[in-house]
XYZ file of C-alpha atoms in Angstrom:
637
model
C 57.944 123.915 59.287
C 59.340 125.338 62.352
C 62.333 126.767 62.637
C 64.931 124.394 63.866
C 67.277 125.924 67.406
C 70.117 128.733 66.630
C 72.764 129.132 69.953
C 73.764 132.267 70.201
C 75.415 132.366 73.607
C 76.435 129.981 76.131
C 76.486 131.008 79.686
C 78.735 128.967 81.537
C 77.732 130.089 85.277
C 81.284 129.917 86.219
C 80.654 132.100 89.279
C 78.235 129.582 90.364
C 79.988 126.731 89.039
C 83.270 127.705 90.230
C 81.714 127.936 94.123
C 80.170 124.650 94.202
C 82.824 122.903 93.005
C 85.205 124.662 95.040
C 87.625 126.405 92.785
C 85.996 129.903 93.434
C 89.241 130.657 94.278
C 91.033 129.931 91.308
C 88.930 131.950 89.231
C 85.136 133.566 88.939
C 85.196 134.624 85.245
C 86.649 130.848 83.830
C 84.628 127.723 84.513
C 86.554 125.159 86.299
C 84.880 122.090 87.261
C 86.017 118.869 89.179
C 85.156 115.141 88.068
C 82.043 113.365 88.540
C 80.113 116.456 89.753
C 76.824 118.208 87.934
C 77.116 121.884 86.749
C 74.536 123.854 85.236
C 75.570 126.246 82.036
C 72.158 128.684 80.163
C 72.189 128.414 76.268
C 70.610 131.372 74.607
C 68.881 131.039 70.969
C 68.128 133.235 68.395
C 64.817 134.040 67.062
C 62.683 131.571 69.647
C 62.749 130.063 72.792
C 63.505 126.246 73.634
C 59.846 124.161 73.215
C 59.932 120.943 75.402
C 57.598 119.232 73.762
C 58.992 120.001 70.183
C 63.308 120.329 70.690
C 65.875 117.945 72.077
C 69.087 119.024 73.205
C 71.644 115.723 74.072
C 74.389 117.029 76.328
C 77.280 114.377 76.135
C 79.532 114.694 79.154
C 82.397 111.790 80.186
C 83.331 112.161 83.755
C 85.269 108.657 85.250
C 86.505 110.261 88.754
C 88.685 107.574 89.155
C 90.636 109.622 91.749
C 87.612 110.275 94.277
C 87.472 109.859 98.023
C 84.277 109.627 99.661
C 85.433 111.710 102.795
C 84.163 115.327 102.461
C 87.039 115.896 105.517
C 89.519 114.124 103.545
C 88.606 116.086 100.247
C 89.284 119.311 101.956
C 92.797 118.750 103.240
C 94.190 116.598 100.661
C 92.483 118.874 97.510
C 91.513 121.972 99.134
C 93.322 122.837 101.851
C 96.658 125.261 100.449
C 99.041 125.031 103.524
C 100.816 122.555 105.503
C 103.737 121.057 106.909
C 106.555 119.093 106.136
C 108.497 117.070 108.546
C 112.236 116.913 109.108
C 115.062 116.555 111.329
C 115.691 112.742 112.724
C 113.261 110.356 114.111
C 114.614 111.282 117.477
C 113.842 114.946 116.686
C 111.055 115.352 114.513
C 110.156 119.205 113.384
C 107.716 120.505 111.367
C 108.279 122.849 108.786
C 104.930 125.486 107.342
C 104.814 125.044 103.615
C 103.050 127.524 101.489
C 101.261 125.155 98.566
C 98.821 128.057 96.637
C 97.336 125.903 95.043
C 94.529 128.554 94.344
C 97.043 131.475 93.994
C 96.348 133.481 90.529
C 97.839 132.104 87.736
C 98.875 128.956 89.197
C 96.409 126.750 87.409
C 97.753 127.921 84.518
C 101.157 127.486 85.080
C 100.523 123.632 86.187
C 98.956 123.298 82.583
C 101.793 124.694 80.712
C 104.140 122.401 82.595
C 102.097 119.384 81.013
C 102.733 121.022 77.371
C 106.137 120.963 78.029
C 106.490 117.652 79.325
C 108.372 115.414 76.587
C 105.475 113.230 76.192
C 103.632 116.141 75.040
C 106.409 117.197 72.864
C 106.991 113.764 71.214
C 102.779 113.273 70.431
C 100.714 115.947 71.794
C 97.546 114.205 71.076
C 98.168 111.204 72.650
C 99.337 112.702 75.707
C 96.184 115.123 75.549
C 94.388 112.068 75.580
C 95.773 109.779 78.159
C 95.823 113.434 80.468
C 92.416 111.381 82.077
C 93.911 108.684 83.185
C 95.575 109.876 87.146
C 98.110 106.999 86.685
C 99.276 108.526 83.580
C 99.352 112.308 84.509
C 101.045 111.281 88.147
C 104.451 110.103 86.186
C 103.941 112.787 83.952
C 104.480 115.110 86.453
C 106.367 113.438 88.689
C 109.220 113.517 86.034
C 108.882 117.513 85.209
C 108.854 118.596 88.943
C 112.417 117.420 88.336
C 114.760 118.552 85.805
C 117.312 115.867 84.701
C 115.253 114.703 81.257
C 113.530 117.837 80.288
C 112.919 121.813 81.695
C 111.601 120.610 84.444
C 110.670 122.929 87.355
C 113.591 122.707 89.605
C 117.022 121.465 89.825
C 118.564 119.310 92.577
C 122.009 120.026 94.494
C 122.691 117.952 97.623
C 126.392 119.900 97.191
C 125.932 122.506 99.850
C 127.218 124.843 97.206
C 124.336 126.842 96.481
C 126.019 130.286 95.451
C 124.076 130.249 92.205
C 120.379 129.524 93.507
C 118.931 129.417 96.222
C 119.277 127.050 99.192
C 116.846 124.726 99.339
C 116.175 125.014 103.284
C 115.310 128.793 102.632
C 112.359 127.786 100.781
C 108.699 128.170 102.684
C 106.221 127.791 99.252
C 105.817 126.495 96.147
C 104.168 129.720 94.587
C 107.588 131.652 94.447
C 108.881 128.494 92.367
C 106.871 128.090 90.189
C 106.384 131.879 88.683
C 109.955 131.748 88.624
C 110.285 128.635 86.721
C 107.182 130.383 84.743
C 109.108 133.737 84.241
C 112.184 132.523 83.165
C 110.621 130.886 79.963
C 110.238 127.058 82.053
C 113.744 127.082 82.957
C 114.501 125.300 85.982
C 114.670 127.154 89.486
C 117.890 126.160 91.536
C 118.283 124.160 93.820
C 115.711 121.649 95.742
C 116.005 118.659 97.408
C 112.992 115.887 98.492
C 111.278 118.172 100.800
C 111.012 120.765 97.756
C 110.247 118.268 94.752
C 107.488 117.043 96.918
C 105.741 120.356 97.906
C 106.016 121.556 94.586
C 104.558 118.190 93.260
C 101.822 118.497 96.445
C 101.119 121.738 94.859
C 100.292 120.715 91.395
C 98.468 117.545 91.674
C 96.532 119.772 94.052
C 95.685 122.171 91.401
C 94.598 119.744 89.488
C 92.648 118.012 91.418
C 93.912 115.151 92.259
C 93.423 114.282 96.618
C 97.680 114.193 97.327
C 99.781 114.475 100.410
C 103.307 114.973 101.642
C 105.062 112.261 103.294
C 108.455 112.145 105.595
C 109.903 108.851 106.023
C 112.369 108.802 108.510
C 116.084 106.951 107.976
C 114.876 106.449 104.852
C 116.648 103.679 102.434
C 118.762 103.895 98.957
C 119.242 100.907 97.830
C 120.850 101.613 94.465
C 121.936 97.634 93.401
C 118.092 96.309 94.416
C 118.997 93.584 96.921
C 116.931 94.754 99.423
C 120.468 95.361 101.720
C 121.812 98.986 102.266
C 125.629 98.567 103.133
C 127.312 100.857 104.951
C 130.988 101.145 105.940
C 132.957 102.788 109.138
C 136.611 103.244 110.220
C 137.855 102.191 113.167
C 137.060 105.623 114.900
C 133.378 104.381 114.010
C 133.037 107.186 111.416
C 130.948 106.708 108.473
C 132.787 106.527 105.469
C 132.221 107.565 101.636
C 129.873 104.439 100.046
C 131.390 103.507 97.642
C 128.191 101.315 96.383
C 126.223 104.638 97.002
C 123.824 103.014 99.148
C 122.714 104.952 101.735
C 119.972 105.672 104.646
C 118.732 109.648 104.224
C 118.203 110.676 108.005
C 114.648 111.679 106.244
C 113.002 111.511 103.175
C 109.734 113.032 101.853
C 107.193 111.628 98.986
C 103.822 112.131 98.187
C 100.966 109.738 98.048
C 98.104 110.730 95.450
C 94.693 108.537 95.723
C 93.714 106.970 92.256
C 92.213 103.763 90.969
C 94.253 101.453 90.116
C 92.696 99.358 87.050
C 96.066 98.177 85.722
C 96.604 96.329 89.164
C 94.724 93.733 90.596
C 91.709 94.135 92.726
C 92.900 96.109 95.907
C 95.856 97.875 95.310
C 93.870 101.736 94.416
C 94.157 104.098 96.901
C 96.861 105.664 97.810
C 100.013 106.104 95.522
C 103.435 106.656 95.994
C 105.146 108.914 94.106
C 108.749 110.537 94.247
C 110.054 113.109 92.032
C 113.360 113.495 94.370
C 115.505 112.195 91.074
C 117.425 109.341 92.617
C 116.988 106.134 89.914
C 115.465 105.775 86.370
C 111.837 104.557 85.723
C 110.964 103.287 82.177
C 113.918 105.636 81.603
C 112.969 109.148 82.958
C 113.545 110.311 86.255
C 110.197 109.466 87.728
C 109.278 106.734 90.629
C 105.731 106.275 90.909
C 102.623 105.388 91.018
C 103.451 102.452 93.607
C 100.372 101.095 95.765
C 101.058 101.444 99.298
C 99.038 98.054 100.443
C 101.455 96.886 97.790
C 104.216 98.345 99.256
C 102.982 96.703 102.505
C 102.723 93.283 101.204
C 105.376 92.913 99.708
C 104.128 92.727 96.063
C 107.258 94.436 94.624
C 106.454 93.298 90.928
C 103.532 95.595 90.827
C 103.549 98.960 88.415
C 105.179 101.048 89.092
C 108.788 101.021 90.720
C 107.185 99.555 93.738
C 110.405 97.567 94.538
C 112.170 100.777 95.187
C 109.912 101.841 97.157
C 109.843 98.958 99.315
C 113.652 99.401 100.076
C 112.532 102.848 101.430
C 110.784 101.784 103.723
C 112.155 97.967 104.784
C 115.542 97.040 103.504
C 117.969 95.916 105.820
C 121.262 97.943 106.592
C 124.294 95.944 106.589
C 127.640 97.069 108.882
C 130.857 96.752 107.804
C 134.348 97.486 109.182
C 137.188 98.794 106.495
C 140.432 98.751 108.001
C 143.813 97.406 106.166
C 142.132 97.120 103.050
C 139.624 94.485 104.358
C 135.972 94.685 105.067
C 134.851 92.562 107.732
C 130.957 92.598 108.628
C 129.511 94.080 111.769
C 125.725 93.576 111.876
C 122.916 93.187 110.031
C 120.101 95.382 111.352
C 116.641 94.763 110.439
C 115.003 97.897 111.933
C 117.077 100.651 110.847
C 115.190 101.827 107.871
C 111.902 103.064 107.681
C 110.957 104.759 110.749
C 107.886 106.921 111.927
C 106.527 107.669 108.355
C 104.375 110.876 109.055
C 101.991 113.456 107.342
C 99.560 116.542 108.547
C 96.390 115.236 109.806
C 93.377 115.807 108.411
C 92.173 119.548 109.263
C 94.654 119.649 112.396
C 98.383 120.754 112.934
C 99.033 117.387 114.368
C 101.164 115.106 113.137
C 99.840 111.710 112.079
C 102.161 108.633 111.870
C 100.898 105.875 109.220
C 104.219 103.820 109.026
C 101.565 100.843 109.711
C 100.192 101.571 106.483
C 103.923 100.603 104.935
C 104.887 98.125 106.774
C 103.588 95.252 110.018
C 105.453 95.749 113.091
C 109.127 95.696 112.930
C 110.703 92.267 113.982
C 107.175 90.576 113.877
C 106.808 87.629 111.943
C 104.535 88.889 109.054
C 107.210 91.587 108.318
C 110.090 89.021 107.941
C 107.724 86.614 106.083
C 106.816 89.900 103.744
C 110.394 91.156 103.297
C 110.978 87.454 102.235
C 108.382 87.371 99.847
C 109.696 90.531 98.435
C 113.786 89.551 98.280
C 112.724 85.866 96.245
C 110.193 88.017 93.348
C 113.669 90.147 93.110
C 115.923 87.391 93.080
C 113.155 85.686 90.390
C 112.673 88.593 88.458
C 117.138 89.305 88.483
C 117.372 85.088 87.709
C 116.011 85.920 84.406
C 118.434 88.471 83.648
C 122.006 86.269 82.652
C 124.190 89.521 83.706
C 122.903 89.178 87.771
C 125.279 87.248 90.035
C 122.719 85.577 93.105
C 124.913 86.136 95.320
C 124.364 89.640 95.869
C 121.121 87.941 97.586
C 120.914 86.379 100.788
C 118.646 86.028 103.965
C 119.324 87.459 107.356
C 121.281 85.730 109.635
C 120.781 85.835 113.213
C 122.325 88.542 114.792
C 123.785 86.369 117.591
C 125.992 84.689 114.575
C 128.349 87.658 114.011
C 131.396 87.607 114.964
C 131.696 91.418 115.318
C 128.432 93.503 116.771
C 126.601 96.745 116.393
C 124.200 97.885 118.570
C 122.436 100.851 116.823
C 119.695 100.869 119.216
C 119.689 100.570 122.904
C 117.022 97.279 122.839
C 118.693 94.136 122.997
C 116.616 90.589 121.880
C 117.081 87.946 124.534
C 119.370 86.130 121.593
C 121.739 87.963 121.831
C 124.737 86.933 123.361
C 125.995 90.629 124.090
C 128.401 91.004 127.455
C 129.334 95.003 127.257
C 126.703 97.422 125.596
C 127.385 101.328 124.951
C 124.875 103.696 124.767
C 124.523 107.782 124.193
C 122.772 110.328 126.207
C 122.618 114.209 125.243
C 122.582 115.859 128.917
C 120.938 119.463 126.931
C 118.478 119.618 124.647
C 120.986 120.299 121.543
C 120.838 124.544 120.601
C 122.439 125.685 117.999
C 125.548 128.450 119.272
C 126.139 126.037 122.069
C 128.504 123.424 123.399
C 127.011 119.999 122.819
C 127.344 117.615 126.142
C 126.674 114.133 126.453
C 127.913 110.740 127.968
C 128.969 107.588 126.888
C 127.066 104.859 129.049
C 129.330 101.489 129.166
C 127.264 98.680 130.814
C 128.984 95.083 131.491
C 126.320 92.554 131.286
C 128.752 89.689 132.251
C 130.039 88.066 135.712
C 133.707 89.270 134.639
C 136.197 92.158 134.666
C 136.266 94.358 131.367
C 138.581 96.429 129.671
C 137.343 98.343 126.728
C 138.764 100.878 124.665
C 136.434 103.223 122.736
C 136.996 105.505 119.667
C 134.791 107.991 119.655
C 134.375 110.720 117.049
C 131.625 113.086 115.709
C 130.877 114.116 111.864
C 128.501 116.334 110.470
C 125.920 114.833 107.562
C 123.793 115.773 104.843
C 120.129 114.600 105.466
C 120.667 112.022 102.668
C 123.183 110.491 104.928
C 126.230 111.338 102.916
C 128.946 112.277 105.971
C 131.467 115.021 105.956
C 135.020 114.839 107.244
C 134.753 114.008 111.142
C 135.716 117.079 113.287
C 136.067 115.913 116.596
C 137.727 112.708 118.180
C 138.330 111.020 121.349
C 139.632 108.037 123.195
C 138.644 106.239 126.487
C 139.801 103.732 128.568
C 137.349 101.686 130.621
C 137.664 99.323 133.758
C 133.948 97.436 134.075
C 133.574 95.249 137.508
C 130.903 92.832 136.983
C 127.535 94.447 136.039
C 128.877 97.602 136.491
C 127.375 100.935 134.526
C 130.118 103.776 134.079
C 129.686 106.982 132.035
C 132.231 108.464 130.043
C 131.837 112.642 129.705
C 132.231 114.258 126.410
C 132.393 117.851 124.931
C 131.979 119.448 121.785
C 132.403 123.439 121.634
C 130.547 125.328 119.796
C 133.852 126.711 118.105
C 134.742 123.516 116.761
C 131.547 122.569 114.997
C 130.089 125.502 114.077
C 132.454 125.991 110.592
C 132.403 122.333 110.005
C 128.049 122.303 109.981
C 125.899 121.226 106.673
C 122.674 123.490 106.376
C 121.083 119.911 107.652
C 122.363 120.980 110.769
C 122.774 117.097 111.676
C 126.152 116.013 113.542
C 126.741 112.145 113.561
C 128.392 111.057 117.269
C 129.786 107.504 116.929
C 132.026 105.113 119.296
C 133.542 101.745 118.356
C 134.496 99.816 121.242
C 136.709 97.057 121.883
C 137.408 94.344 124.732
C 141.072 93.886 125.273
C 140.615 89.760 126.121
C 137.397 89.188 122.890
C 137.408 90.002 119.460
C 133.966 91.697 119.755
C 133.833 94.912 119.022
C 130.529 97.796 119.563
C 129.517 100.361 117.415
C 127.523 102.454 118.504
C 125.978 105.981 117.094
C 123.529 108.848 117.655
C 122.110 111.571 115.170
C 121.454 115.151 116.463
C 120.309 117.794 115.080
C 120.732 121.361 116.321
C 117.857 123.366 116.904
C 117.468 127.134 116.678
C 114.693 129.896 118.294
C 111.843 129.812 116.161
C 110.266 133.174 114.556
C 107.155 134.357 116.668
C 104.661 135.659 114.489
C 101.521 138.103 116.413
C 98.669 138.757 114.636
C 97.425 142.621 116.008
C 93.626 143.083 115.522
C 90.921 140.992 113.320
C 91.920 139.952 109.914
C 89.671 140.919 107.271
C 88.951 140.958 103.696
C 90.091 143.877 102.294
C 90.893 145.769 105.628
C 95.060 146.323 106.436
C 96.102 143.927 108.897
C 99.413 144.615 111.050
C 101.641 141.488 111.619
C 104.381 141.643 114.418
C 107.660 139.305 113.532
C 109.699 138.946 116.405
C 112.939 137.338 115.623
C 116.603 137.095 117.307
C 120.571 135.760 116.634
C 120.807 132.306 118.582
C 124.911 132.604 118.353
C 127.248 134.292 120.176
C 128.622 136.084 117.245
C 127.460 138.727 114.807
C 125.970 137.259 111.878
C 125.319 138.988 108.417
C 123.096 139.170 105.251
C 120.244 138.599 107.308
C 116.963 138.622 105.323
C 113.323 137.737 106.550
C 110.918 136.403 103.969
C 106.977 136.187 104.588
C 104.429 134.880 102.262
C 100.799 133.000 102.692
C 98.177 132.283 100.236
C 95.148 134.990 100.803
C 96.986 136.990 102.783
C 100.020 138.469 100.905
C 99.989 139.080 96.791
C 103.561 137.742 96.155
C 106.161 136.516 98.764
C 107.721 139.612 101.371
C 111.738 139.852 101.512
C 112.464 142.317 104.159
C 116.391 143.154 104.469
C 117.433 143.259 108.390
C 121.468 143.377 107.423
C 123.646 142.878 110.913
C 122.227 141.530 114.191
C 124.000 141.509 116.882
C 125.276 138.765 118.918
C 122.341 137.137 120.906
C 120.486 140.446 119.760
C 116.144 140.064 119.028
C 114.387 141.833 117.102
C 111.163 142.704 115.998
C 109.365 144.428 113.056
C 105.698 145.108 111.787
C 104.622 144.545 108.245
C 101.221 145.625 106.592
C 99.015 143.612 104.446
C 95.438 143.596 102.937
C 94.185 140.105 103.465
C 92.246 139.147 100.086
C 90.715 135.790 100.527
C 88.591 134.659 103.659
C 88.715 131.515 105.728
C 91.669 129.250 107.752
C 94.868 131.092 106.493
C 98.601 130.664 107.186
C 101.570 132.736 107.387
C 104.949 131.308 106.612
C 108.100 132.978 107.471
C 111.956 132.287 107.218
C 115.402 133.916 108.078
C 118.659 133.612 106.962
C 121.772 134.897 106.886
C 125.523 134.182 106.134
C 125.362 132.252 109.203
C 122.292 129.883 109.030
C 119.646 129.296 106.645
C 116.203 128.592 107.754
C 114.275 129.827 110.896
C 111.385 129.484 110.278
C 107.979 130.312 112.054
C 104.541 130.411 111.123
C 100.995 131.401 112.491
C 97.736 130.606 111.504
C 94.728 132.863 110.766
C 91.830 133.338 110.461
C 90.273 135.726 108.014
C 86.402 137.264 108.120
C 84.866 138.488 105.037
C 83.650 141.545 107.209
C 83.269 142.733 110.916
């Protein structure tokens, strides 16, 4: 009889493997292989070679890549691809700011893995967790809730305080490497502080890793709706400043997400694709701090009942913002504004720097009729879905009224609809681009639309904000007096020095300019507002000679103090996947006022291909200017 097969060593080709299933990077020595793909592995016996005719070996191998996309362009930024850019500042500004993901960087694979272990679904029943780890819808809220930390060790801590004395500031942040071998060194405790731009890079970073095609997304005046009725309220003095919410609604200037694609099999037909998800810890999900997986054609279409949190989501991007005026212990409405929220929704396009807007992917066309019918649809499942509940009042629901009907009006754009019975409008113009160290200038324009004489007086008044739209104590205040002749245009001229906003600024760097106006002989009254944020110099970044593999490569920073004062503490920190081990902190100390400055580093690139390097300074003065510059590395000359 012959002698039956005897393994005595498996060769798993990982080098091989590992290249054509593009994790090369990750590792040579470990095999590491990606859904739905073939691999080859060499099995060695003892005593006698494999006979075709006479032995049968039955490989069985489950592979349901339930989170493929068929674009080979799209696989490489949204899998592949370890840098990027997140967008901030306001819709009328928008930046972009170079994030370092790593996916590939050495032991980060590892790291993403132990944060699944010490998820508490894993700790409650570690073999049904292990086993559900297939399914992307699953292992998306997984993660989404540790990338926070307010139900478990999660990987980082939020503060929207300003007080960051005991962490880092979030805005100093340019990668998610840094964060997560911290979060890895210090025994998976979490690393303070982030906020949404942070939770979703690091998030980006490990769905990445594991393979799952994900992206980072800004929405811009972005919506809170904390009591679900689809309305954000917000409340102003009679200076037009934004006041404390007391309801806690409230429109971030930006917010950022990611979308992951996935099947969707526990949907209907339709809804796979891509996925929001949110681990920015803002409300509860099935009790964890978690929002996510919600289909965007869901979101779209106002199917709000859908798994999972899909409603919130929808408020993001298309609640309405309602104005109120508190004065004398009374709130009396302003406006109803359907188009505030959910503005220029953006993302790095594929294999470019450019930005790509896909708000049309949220939402149909502001003010058109299939929006209104869909944020209909979605305000009745709500109010069905809340009906069932004894404990909900209806009448925190209602439908829009026409904007013409309000006794009191707020313009909060410039566009007026033909029904709109509006006689005076006011309107803001910056007359400089806004720099940070200098005086901000702009007008008031006052336009009377009517046949008569008009007398307004206007409040006018200027706060800074947080970017998730939470105002700080107004700094600055004025009062005019205007005499309009019939379809007359007059500008009013305002000032604010640089000495009396520059101790009152949030890192955000956003100051809120507002003006309520009244007519002395109509009840109306105009509110009007604009968001700016101040810019600073970037960090030029020059690249001196070829970059490659395993030769030194010079970089030139050039950097300089935008403010006419000396500033302090100043540090520069450099990092960038293949080109730099571990993140750089070089220690600059004083610059002088208006002073540049410029230093050369050394590295070794170690990794070939499109690179990026990311670099920020701060100091006891500002926070984050940042520059980057891309690269491109040759594996020899």
């Amino acid at each position: 009889m012959e002698q039956g097969l005897e393994v005595v060593l498996t060769d798993l080709q990982s080098s091989q493997n590992n290249v054509r299933h593009h994790t090369d990077e990750i590792s040579s020595d470990r095999l590491l292989v990606r859904r739905g793909q073939s691999f080859n592995l060499t099995l060695y016996f003892r005593s006698r070679g494999f006979q075709p005719d006479l032995d049968n070996i039955i490989f069985v191998v489950e592979t349901d890549d339930s989170v493929y996309l068929d674009s080979e362009p799209q696989r490489q930024e949204y899998v592949v691809n370890d840098y990027g850019f997140i967008y901030q500042g306001n819709k009328n500004w928008i930046r972009p700011c170079p994030w370092n993901y790593g996916q590939f960087e050495e032991n980060i694979i590892d790291i993403c893995l132990e944060l699944l272990d010490k998820s508490l679904n894993f700790q409650i029943d570690p073999a049904t967790d292990c086993a559900l780890r297939a399914s992307p819808v699953y292992l998306s809220r997984v993660v989404c809730a540790m990338i926070n930390s307010n139900d478990d060790n999660g990987v980082l801590n939020g503060n929207w305080s300003e007080n960051y004395l005991d962490g880092v500031n979030p805005a100093e942040w340019t990668g998610s490497v840094a964060i997560l071998k911290q979060w890895h060194a210090a025994g998976c405790q979490p690393v303070r502080y982030g906020q949404c731009w942070v939770f979703a890079a690091i998030m980006c970073t490990v769905m990445r890793c594991l393979g799952i095609p994900t992206r980072v997304i800004t929405n811009f005046d972005s919506g809170h709706d904390t009591d679900g009725n689809l309305i954000i309220d917000e409340y102003y003095d009679s200076t037009g400043r934004i006041l404390e919410n007391k309801k806690k609604d409230s429109v971030w200037n930006f917010h950022v997400w990611n979308e992951c694609w996935m099947a969707r099999k526990d949907l209907p037909p339709g809804y796979g694709g891509w996925q929001v998800l949110d681990a920015t810890p803002q409300e509860t999900s099935n009790g964890l701090y978690c929002c996510g997986p919600a289909s965007v054609r869901a979101i779209k279409e106002g199917e709000v009942e859908l798994n999972y949190d899909t409603a919130f989501a929808f408020s993001m991007v298309n609640a309405d913002c309602m104005s109120w005026l508190v004065y004398g212990g009374k709130e009396q409405k302003i406006h109803r504004d359907t188009n505030t929220v959910g503005n220029f929704i953006s993302t790095k396009s594929i294999q470019s720097d450019e930005r790509d807007d896909i708000t049309e992917n949220y939402k149909y066309i502001e003010g058109s009729p299939q929006e209104r019918q869909v944020f209909l649809k979605a305000l009745q499942k709500l109010k069905a879905g809340r009906s069932e509940d004894p404990h909900q009042a209806d009448s925190q629901y209602s439908t829009p009224e026409p904007r013409s009907g309000d006794g009191l009006r707020g313009l909060h754009t410039p566009s007026l609809r033909p029904s709109d019975v509006v006689q005076v409008s006011l309107k803001f113009q910056l007359l400089d681009p806004p720099h940070m160290g200098q005086d901000i200038r702009f007008v008031l324009l006052a336009l009377n639309m009517s046949l008569q004489f008009k007398d307004l007086k206007v409040n006018l008044s200027a706060q800074s904000l947080l970017h998730d739209g939470s105002p700080l104590p107004p700094f600055w205040q004025d009062t005019a007096f205007i005499t309009l002749s019939p379809e007359e245009a007059k500008t009013h001229s305002c000032r604010i020095p640089y000495s009396q906003y520059s101790q009152y600024l949030s890192t955000d760097k956003l100051i809120r300019i507002s003006a309520l106006g009244e007519e002395k002989s109509s009840p109306e009254k105009i509110l009007v507002d604009k968001i700016i944020t101040l810019a600073y110099p970037g960090i030029i970044i020059n690249v001196l000679g070829a970059a490659v593999v395993n030769q030194p490569l010079s970089i030139q920073v050039l950097f300089s103090n935008p403010l006419s004062e000396y500033v302090e503490d100043c540090v520069l920190t450099m990092e960038g996947s293949g080109l730099f081990k571990k993140q750089q902190r070089v220690l600059i100390g004083v610059l002088k006022p208006q002073h540049r400055a410029s230093i050369t580093l050394e590295t070794v690139p170690f990794k070939s291909g499109q690179r990026q390097i990311q670099a920020n300074l701060r100091s006891n003065k500002f926070k984050d200017i940042k520059g980057y510059k891309n690269v491109y590395v040759d594996l020899m000359l």
